[in-house]
Short mmCIF file of C-alpha atoms in Angstrom, two decimals:
data_model
loop_
_atom_site.label_atom_id
_atom_site.label_comp_id
_atom_site.label_asym_id
_atom_site.label_seq_id
_atom_site.Cartn_x
_atom_site.Cartn_y
_atom_site.Cartn_z
CA MET E 1 6.77 -59.26 -16.63
CA SER E 2 5.31 -56.06 -15.12
CA VAL E 3 2.52 -56.03 -12.63
CA PRO E 4 -0.30 -53.77 -13.97
CA SER E 5 -2.12 -53.69 -10.67
CA SER E 6 0.89 -52.06 -9.02
CA THR E 7 1.04 -49.33 -11.65
CA THR E 8 -2.68 -48.69 -11.43
CA SER E 9 -2.49 -48.48 -7.68
CA SER E 10 0.37 -45.99 -7.93
CA ASP E 11 -1.55 -43.81 -10.39
CA MET E 12 -4.60 -43.83 -8.17
CA VAL E 13 -2.54 -42.80 -5.14
CA GLU E 14 -0.92 -39.99 -7.12
CA ARG E 15 -4.27 -38.72 -8.42
CA GLY E 16 -5.76 -38.93 -4.94
CA TYR E 17 -2.83 -37.03 -3.51
CA LEU E 18 -3.14 -34.30 -6.13
CA ARG E 19 -6.88 -33.97 -5.49
CA ALA E 20 -6.29 -33.73 -1.76
CA PHE E 21 -3.50 -31.24 -2.26
CA GLY E 22 -5.59 -29.12 -4.62
CA LEU E 23 -8.53 -29.22 -2.22
CA SER E 24 -6.38 -28.19 0.72
CA VAL E 25 -4.88 -25.31 -1.27
CA ALA E 26 -8.38 -24.16 -2.26
CA VAL E 27 -9.56 -24.36 1.35
CA TRP E 28 -6.56 -22.43 2.68
CA PHE E 29 -6.92 -19.84 -0.09
CA GLY E 30 -10.61 -19.50 0.75
CA LEU E 31 -9.81 -19.06 4.43
CA PHE E 32 -7.14 -16.50 3.55
CA LEU E 33 -9.56 -14.46 1.44
CA THR E 34 -12.37 -14.76 3.99
CA PHE E 35 -10.14 -13.61 6.85
CA THR E 36 -8.48 -10.72 5.01
CA TRP E 37 -11.74 -9.53 3.43
CA ILE E 38 -13.60 -9.58 6.76
CA ILE E 39 -10.79 -7.95 8.76
CA ASP E 40 -10.13 -5.59 5.84
CA PRO E 41 -6.89 -4.00 7.15
CA TYR E 42 -6.90 -1.28 4.47
CA GLY E 43 -10.61 -0.51 4.19
CA VAL E 44 -10.84 -1.75 0.59
CA SER E 45 -12.74 -5.03 0.94
CA PRO E 46 -16.08 -5.35 -0.89
CA VAL E 47 -17.46 -6.90 2.32
CA GLN E 48 -17.10 -3.58 4.24
CA LEU E 49 -17.80 -5.19 7.61
CA GLY E 50 -17.07 -3.05 10.68
CA LEU E 51 -16.60 -4.97 13.94
CA HIS E 52 -15.99 -3.23 17.25
CA ARG E 53 -12.73 -4.34 18.90
CA ILE E 54 -11.96 -6.44 15.83
CA ASN E 55 -11.28 -4.21 12.82
CA ALA E 56 -12.75 -0.76 13.56
CA VAL E 57 -9.29 0.90 13.68
CA LYS E 58 -7.01 0.21 10.70
CA PRO E 59 -3.44 1.25 11.59
CA ALA E 60 -2.00 -0.36 8.44
CA ARG E 61 -3.97 2.03 6.21
CA VAL E 62 -1.86 5.07 7.12
CA ASP E 63 1.24 4.42 5.00
CA ILE E 64 -0.07 2.84 1.78
CA ASP E 65 -1.43 5.84 -0.12
CA ARG E 66 0.60 5.03 -3.23
CA LEU E 67 -1.13 1.67 -3.47
CA ILE E 68 -4.63 2.52 -2.41
CA LYS E 69 -5.47 5.93 -3.86
CA PRO E 70 -6.10 4.71 -7.45
CA LEU E 71 -8.40 2.00 -6.10
CA GLU E 72 -10.37 4.51 -4.02
CA VAL E 73 -10.69 6.93 -6.94
CA TRP E 74 -12.08 4.05 -8.99
CA ARG E 75 -14.44 3.03 -6.17
CA TYR E 76 -15.74 6.51 -5.20
CA GLN E 77 -15.84 8.06 -8.72
CA PRO E 78 -15.37 11.60 -7.38
CA ARG E 79 -16.05 14.70 -9.44
CA THR E 80 -13.03 16.46 -7.89
CA VAL E 81 -9.60 15.19 -6.86
CA LEU E 82 -6.97 17.03 -4.83
CA LEU E 83 -3.36 16.25 -5.68
CA GLY E 84 -0.10 17.13 -3.97
CA THR E 85 2.18 16.28 -1.09
CA SER E 86 1.67 15.78 2.64
CA ARG E 87 0.53 19.40 2.93
CA ILE E 88 -2.63 18.64 0.95
CA HIS E 89 -2.82 15.18 2.52
CA GLN E 90 -3.04 16.71 6.02
CA GLY E 91 -4.83 19.94 5.21
CA PHE E 92 -7.84 19.28 2.98
CA ASP E 93 -11.03 17.55 4.07
CA PRO E 94 -12.87 17.12 0.75
CA ALA E 95 -16.21 16.93 2.57
CA VAL E 96 -16.10 20.75 2.63
CA LEU E 97 -17.01 20.59 -1.07
CA ASP E 98 -20.05 18.33 -0.56
CA GLY E 99 -23.27 19.86 -1.86
CA THR E 100 -21.43 22.16 -4.27
CA SER E 101 -20.58 21.89 -7.95
CA PHE E 102 -17.23 20.40 -6.85
CA GLY E 103 -18.66 17.48 -4.91
CA PRO E 104 -18.16 14.68 -4.32
CA ALA E 105 -14.41 15.21 -3.88
CA TYR E 106 -11.51 12.97 -2.86
CA ASN E 107 -8.10 13.80 -1.38
CA ALA E 108 -5.70 11.87 -3.62
CA ALA E 109 -2.55 13.59 -2.29
CA ILE E 110 0.42 11.40 -1.34
CA PRO E 111 3.13 12.41 1.17
CA GLY E 112 6.40 13.04 -0.63
CA ALA E 113 4.81 12.97 -4.09
CA SER E 114 6.74 14.60 -6.92
CA VAL E 115 5.10 16.55 -9.74
CA GLN E 116 5.83 13.53 -11.96
CA GLU E 117 3.95 11.22 -9.60
CA SER E 118 0.98 13.58 -9.43
CA ALA E 119 0.88 13.75 -13.23
CA ALA E 120 1.08 9.97 -13.59
CA ASN E 121 -1.68 9.48 -11.02
CA LEU E 122 -3.90 12.06 -12.70
CA GLU E 123 -3.51 10.31 -16.05
CA GLN E 124 -4.60 7.07 -14.41
CA PHE E 125 -7.47 8.76 -12.56
CA PHE E 126 -8.93 10.03 -15.83
CA ARG E 127 -9.02 6.43 -17.07
CA LEU E 128 -10.57 5.11 -13.85
CA ASP E 129 -13.06 7.89 -13.12
CA LYS E 130 -15.37 9.09 -15.90
CA ASN E 131 -16.96 11.61 -13.51
CA LEU E 132 -13.71 13.52 -12.92
CA ARG E 133 -14.18 17.16 -13.93
CA VAL E 134 -12.19 19.25 -11.39
CA VAL E 135 -8.56 18.95 -10.32
CA PHE E 136 -6.74 20.79 -7.53
CA VAL E 137 -2.93 20.62 -7.57
CA ASP E 138 -0.55 21.87 -4.89
CA LEU E 139 2.28 24.02 -6.27
CA TYR E 140 5.16 23.37 -3.87
CA LEU E 141 8.27 25.48 -4.42
CA TYR E 142 10.63 22.68 -3.35
CA SER E 143 9.15 20.33 -5.94
CA PHE E 144 10.37 22.74 -8.62
CA ALA E 145 13.52 24.20 -7.08
CA GLY E 146 14.83 21.59 -4.68
CA SER E 147 16.92 18.49 -5.06
CA ARG E 148 16.18 16.21 -7.99
CA PRO E 149 13.30 13.84 -7.06
CA ARG E 150 13.93 10.13 -6.83
CA PRO E 151 13.09 8.05 -9.91
CA PHE E 152 9.43 7.12 -10.08
CA GLU E 153 7.84 4.11 -11.78
CA LYS E 154 4.07 3.84 -11.91
CA SER E 155 2.67 0.35 -11.30
CA SER E 156 -0.38 -0.91 -13.15
CA PHE E 157 -3.79 -0.63 -11.51
CA LEU E 158 -4.22 -4.42 -11.50
CA GLU E 159 -0.80 -4.95 -9.94
CA THR E 160 -1.31 -2.46 -7.10
CA THR E 161 -4.89 -3.56 -6.44
CA SER E 162 -4.07 -7.27 -6.28
CA SER E 163 -1.31 -6.61 -3.73
CA LEU E 164 -3.94 -5.20 -1.36
CA PHE E 165 -5.97 -8.42 -1.49
CA LEU E 166 -3.66 -11.30 -2.33
CA SER E 167 -0.30 -10.67 -0.67
CA ALA E 168 1.33 -12.11 2.43
CA GLY E 169 1.60 -8.54 3.66
CA SER E 170 -2.19 -8.17 3.66
CA LEU E 171 -2.49 -11.26 5.87
CA LEU E 172 0.08 -9.94 8.32
CA ASP E 173 -1.62 -6.53 8.39
CA ALA E 174 -4.96 -8.23 9.03
CA LEU E 175 -3.46 -10.05 12.01
CA ARG E 176 -1.94 -6.81 13.30
CA THR E 177 -5.30 -5.07 12.88
CA VAL E 178 -7.04 -7.65 15.04
CA ALA E 179 -4.29 -7.46 17.69
CA PHE E 180 -4.45 -3.66 17.72
CA ASN E 181 -8.23 -3.60 18.17
CA VAL E 182 -8.45 -6.46 20.68
CA LEU E 183 -5.80 -4.86 22.88
CA GLU E 184 -7.56 -1.47 22.50
CA ARG E 185 -4.35 0.45 21.88
CA PRO E 186 -4.58 4.26 21.98
CA ARG E 187 -6.17 5.60 18.80
CA THR E 188 -3.47 6.39 16.30
CA ALA E 189 -3.37 8.66 13.28
CA HIS E 190 -5.59 7.30 10.52
CA ILE E 191 -6.85 8.05 7.03
CA ALA E 192 -10.43 9.26 6.71
CA PRO E 193 -12.70 7.83 3.97
CA GLY E 194 -12.11 11.05 2.03
CA GLY E 195 -8.41 10.19 1.76
CA TYR E 196 -6.94 12.76 4.17
CA TRP E 197 -4.79 12.28 7.27
CA VAL E 198 -6.44 12.57 10.69
CA ALA E 199 -4.29 13.22 13.75
CA PRO E 200 -4.49 10.91 16.79
CA HIS E 201 -6.44 12.08 19.83
CA SER E 202 -3.20 12.70 21.70
CA PHE E 203 -1.83 14.98 18.96
CA ARG E 204 -0.13 18.19 20.02
CA THR E 205 1.16 20.81 17.63
CA SER E 206 4.89 20.40 16.98
CA PHE E 207 6.54 23.84 16.84
CA ASP E 208 9.91 23.07 18.34
CA GLN E 209 12.10 25.96 17.20
CA GLN E 210 15.41 24.17 17.74
CA ALA E 211 14.20 21.10 15.87
CA PHE E 212 13.21 23.33 12.95
CA LEU E 213 16.61 25.01 12.96
CA ASP E 214 18.39 21.65 13.00
CA VAL E 215 16.36 20.36 10.05
CA MET E 216 16.95 23.53 8.04
CA MET E 217 20.70 23.54 8.65
CA LYS E 218 20.90 19.89 7.60
CA TYR E 219 18.84 20.52 4.48
CA HIS E 220 20.93 23.53 3.47
CA HIS E 221 24.13 21.58 4.01
CA GLU E 222 22.90 18.76 1.77
CA SER E 223 21.37 21.06 -0.90
CA PRO E 224 23.17 24.41 -0.65
CA ILE E 225 21.97 25.63 -4.06
CA MET E 226 18.30 25.89 -5.02
CA ALA E 227 18.17 25.16 -8.73
CA PHE E 228 15.08 24.86 -10.88
CA GLN E 229 14.31 21.33 -12.06
CA SER E 230 13.15 21.45 -15.69
CA PRO E 231 11.42 18.03 -15.52
CA ALA E 232 9.07 19.33 -12.82
CA PHE E 233 7.86 22.15 -15.08
CA ALA E 234 7.43 19.66 -17.93
CA GLU E 235 5.25 17.48 -15.67
CA LEU E 236 3.15 20.49 -14.70
CA ASP E 237 2.66 21.17 -18.41
CA ARG E 238 1.54 17.55 -18.70
CA ILE E 239 -1.05 18.08 -15.93
CA VAL E 240 -2.39 21.15 -17.71
CA ASP E 241 -2.66 19.20 -20.97
CA LEU E 242 -4.36 16.23 -19.30
CA CYS E 243 -7.03 18.49 -17.83
CA ARG E 244 -7.53 20.26 -21.16
CA ARG E 245 -7.92 17.00 -23.07
CA ASN E 246 -10.34 15.59 -20.49
CA ASP E 247 -12.41 18.78 -20.20
CA ALA E 248 -11.56 19.26 -16.50
CA ARG E 249 -11.13 22.52 -14.62
CA LEU E 250 -7.68 22.88 -13.07
CA TYR E 251 -6.85 24.92 -9.96
CA LEU E 252 -3.17 25.40 -9.09
CA LEU E 253 -2.74 26.27 -5.42
CA ILE E 254 0.15 28.07 -3.72
CA VAL E 255 -0.77 27.08 -0.19
CA PRO E 256 0.35 28.89 3.00
CA SER E 257 3.97 28.77 4.11
CA TYR E 258 4.68 29.44 7.76
CA PRO E 259 6.86 32.56 8.30
CA TRP E 260 9.71 30.41 9.65
CA ASP E 261 10.15 28.86 6.21
CA ASP E 262 9.84 32.18 4.38
CA TYR E 263 12.53 33.62 6.63
CA ARG E 264 14.72 30.62 5.88
CA LEU E 265 14.55 31.55 2.18
CA LEU E 266 15.33 35.16 2.96
CA SER E 267 18.21 34.47 5.33
CA MET E 268 19.83 31.83 3.12
CA GLY E 269 19.72 34.09 0.07
CA ASP E 270 17.05 32.08 -1.75
CA TRP E 271 14.27 34.67 -1.82
CA PRO E 272 14.99 35.56 -5.49
CA VAL E 273 14.33 31.90 -6.38
CA LEU E 274 10.86 32.18 -4.85
CA GLU E 275 10.16 35.36 -6.82
CA GLN E 276 11.35 33.80 -10.09
CA TRP E 277 9.23 30.73 -9.41
CA LEU E 278 6.12 32.83 -8.73
CA LYS E 279 6.65 34.65 -12.02
CA ARG E 280 6.93 31.34 -13.88
CA MET E 281 3.78 30.06 -12.17
CA SER E 282 1.88 33.18 -13.20
CA ALA E 283 1.95 31.95 -16.81
CA TYR E 284 -0.27 28.98 -15.90
CA PRO E 285 -4.08 29.11 -15.69
CA ASN E 286 -6.05 29.44 -12.46
CA VAL E 287 -3.12 29.95 -10.08
CA ILE E 288 -4.26 30.96 -6.59
CA SER E 289 -2.00 32.09 -3.75
CA PHE E 290 -2.84 31.67 -0.06
CA SER E 291 0.62 32.77 1.10
CA GLN E 292 -0.23 36.37 1.97
CA TYR E 293 0.55 37.41 5.52
CA ASN E 294 -2.44 37.70 7.86
CA GLU E 295 -3.55 36.56 11.31
CA VAL E 296 -4.25 33.03 10.06
CA LEU E 297 -0.90 32.43 8.35
CA GLU E 298 1.07 34.15 11.15
CA GLU E 299 -0.58 32.29 14.04
CA PRO E 300 1.95 32.36 16.94
CA PRO E 301 3.30 28.95 18.08
CA LYS E 302 1.47 27.33 21.00
CA PRO E 303 0.83 23.74 22.20
CA ILE E 304 -2.45 23.44 20.31
CA MET E 305 -2.59 25.51 17.11
CA THR E 306 -5.80 26.47 15.35
CA TYR E 307 -4.47 26.39 11.80
CA TRP E 308 -1.15 24.49 11.80
CA ASN E 309 0.07 20.96 12.59
CA ASP E 310 3.73 22.01 12.40
CA PRO E 311 5.83 24.63 10.54
CA PHE E 312 5.50 22.67 7.28
CA HIS E 313 1.86 21.52 7.39
CA PHE E 314 -1.35 23.47 7.83
CA ASN E 315 -4.34 21.57 9.21
CA THR E 316 -7.91 21.02 8.05
CA HIS E 317 -9.13 24.25 9.70
CA MET E 318 -6.84 26.20 7.38
CA GLY E 319 -7.80 23.92 4.49
CA ARG E 320 -11.48 24.58 5.16
CA LEU E 321 -10.94 28.34 4.88
CA MET E 322 -9.04 27.85 1.62
CA LEU E 323 -11.73 25.69 0.03
CA ARG E 324 -14.53 27.97 1.21
CA SER E 325 -12.73 31.02 -0.15
CA ILE E 326 -12.46 29.29 -3.56
CA LEU E 327 -16.19 28.65 -3.37
CA GLY E 328 -16.72 32.37 -2.72
CA ALA E 329 -18.31 31.73 0.66
CA SER E 330 -18.78 34.48 3.20
CA ASP E 331 -16.91 33.50 6.37
CA PRO E 332 -15.79 35.91 9.14
CA ASP E 333 -12.71 33.73 9.74
CA ILE E 334 -11.40 34.28 6.19
CA PRO E 335 -8.94 37.23 6.13
CA ALA E 336 -9.57 39.92 3.55
CA ASN E 337 -6.30 39.14 1.72
CA PHE E 338 -6.50 35.36 2.11
CA LEU E 339 -6.92 34.57 -1.61
CA ARG E 340 -4.99 36.21 -4.41
CA SER E 341 -5.21 35.30 -8.10
CA VAL E 342 -1.72 35.04 -9.61
CA THR E 343 -1.52 36.16 -13.23
CA SER E 344 1.04 37.97 -15.35
CA ASN E 345 -0.77 41.19 -14.40
CA THR E 346 -0.92 40.55 -10.64
CA VAL E 347 2.25 38.58 -9.86
CA ASP E 348 4.40 41.63 -9.04
CA ALA E 349 1.79 42.84 -6.54
CA VAL E 350 1.53 39.34 -5.03
CA ILE E 351 5.31 39.16 -4.60
CA HIS E 352 5.45 42.65 -3.07
CA GLU E 353 2.63 41.88 -0.63
CA ARG E 354 4.26 38.65 0.53
CA ARG E 355 7.68 40.24 1.00
CA ALA E 356 6.20 43.24 2.85
CA GLY E 357 4.30 40.87 5.14
CA LEU E 358 7.47 38.91 5.86
CA ASP E 359 9.47 42.08 6.62
CA GLN E 360 6.83 43.21 9.10
CA TRP E 361 6.78 39.75 10.71
CA VAL E 362 10.59 39.83 11.02
CA ASP E 363 10.43 43.13 12.89
CA ARG E 364 8.05 41.56 15.42
CA ASN E 365 9.90 38.26 15.81
CA ARG E 366 13.56 39.10 16.40
CA GLN E 367 14.00 36.22 18.82
CA PHE E 368 13.41 33.69 16.04
CA THR E 369 15.40 35.50 13.36
CA THR E 370 18.37 35.97 15.69
CA ALA E 371 18.31 32.27 16.61
CA PHE E 372 18.10 31.28 12.94
CA ASP E 373 21.00 33.49 11.87
CA ARG E 374 23.12 32.25 14.78
CA ALA E 375 22.42 28.61 13.84
CA LYS E 376 23.30 29.42 10.23
CA LEU E 377 26.68 30.84 11.20
CA LEU E 378 27.46 27.96 13.54
CA ALA E 379 26.63 25.50 10.76
CA GLY E 380 28.94 27.32 8.36
CA ASN E 381 26.08 28.48 6.12
CA GLY E 382 26.85 32.16 6.46
CA THR E 383 25.08 33.39 3.35
CA PRO E 384 24.47 37.12 3.85
CA ARG E 385 20.88 38.18 4.21
CA LEU E 386 19.53 40.08 1.24
CA PRO E 387 18.28 43.61 1.83
#
């Protein structure tokens, strides 16, 4: 004969244990949310609490643009977004557009982004932001004529957003944020509320000529032939169509290239690829070139540059001139030939002006060109220079 009291007692213990377990899980989950939302390692918490020497500096925010940019577009509801790679990410402070028909604006560029990624993000932005009416896109030659980009899969908005609030990584980043602030480490690079990269206080311009030569020789060895990537052009067509269907103005920007990189194209025999690419771009609407040679683009290397972070990235001073020139502002720092519209009628003149500027720069900078050609021969990349 069974003993009912024993069974009842066992059931009561089990139910009590489950209640205690559930309560403890709820308490720990509440503590987890409270801690991560207050510390806010990524600057996305609805609490938005800034505490000196606790969470004022957010070092974990720097490298999560792919996760956070859709959330910030949804939160800020900007009228204008800027898309592209690290060049836009470092070079454009969208606050320049405040108080104009373009504002408010947000820098949604992501370092290393492909044209496919920019198109996928833009499609999502139009769903998240009903105020979006203006789009700037960086036209980067190497996105269209470089190596094939890595496969890209777009995560859902809910999936990426939840990972910023409910993951073990967010807890670890919150702990690191507190440690960083309590110890008062030197201020590192960070992301401004407008979405763009801000250099640390200790930043010095990086124009190491030998380092540039080493990188270029390695790149040319790995990708000796510059071939157009048809998918990239298809994705640009997709961007154009998205803006048309959502009644948004589209600006396609050919941003400045430092003369070192232009000479690399010339010396390696790839200049015709640039010309062909410019002619293909001229078929698109609202294409603007900032790659004409002038005192801003040709700024000589020095420890602290006015317009460049390094040979691949212009800084926000250059970006400010670009945005102001699009606005039609009068600024004594803007060169007379800074902005050129690229159309089927003007593209030949744009190409000629850029090549003439490069040839003149080459004549004045034989030390660099000689060093580049020597490095090319030593690396076994002896492609003859085109006339």
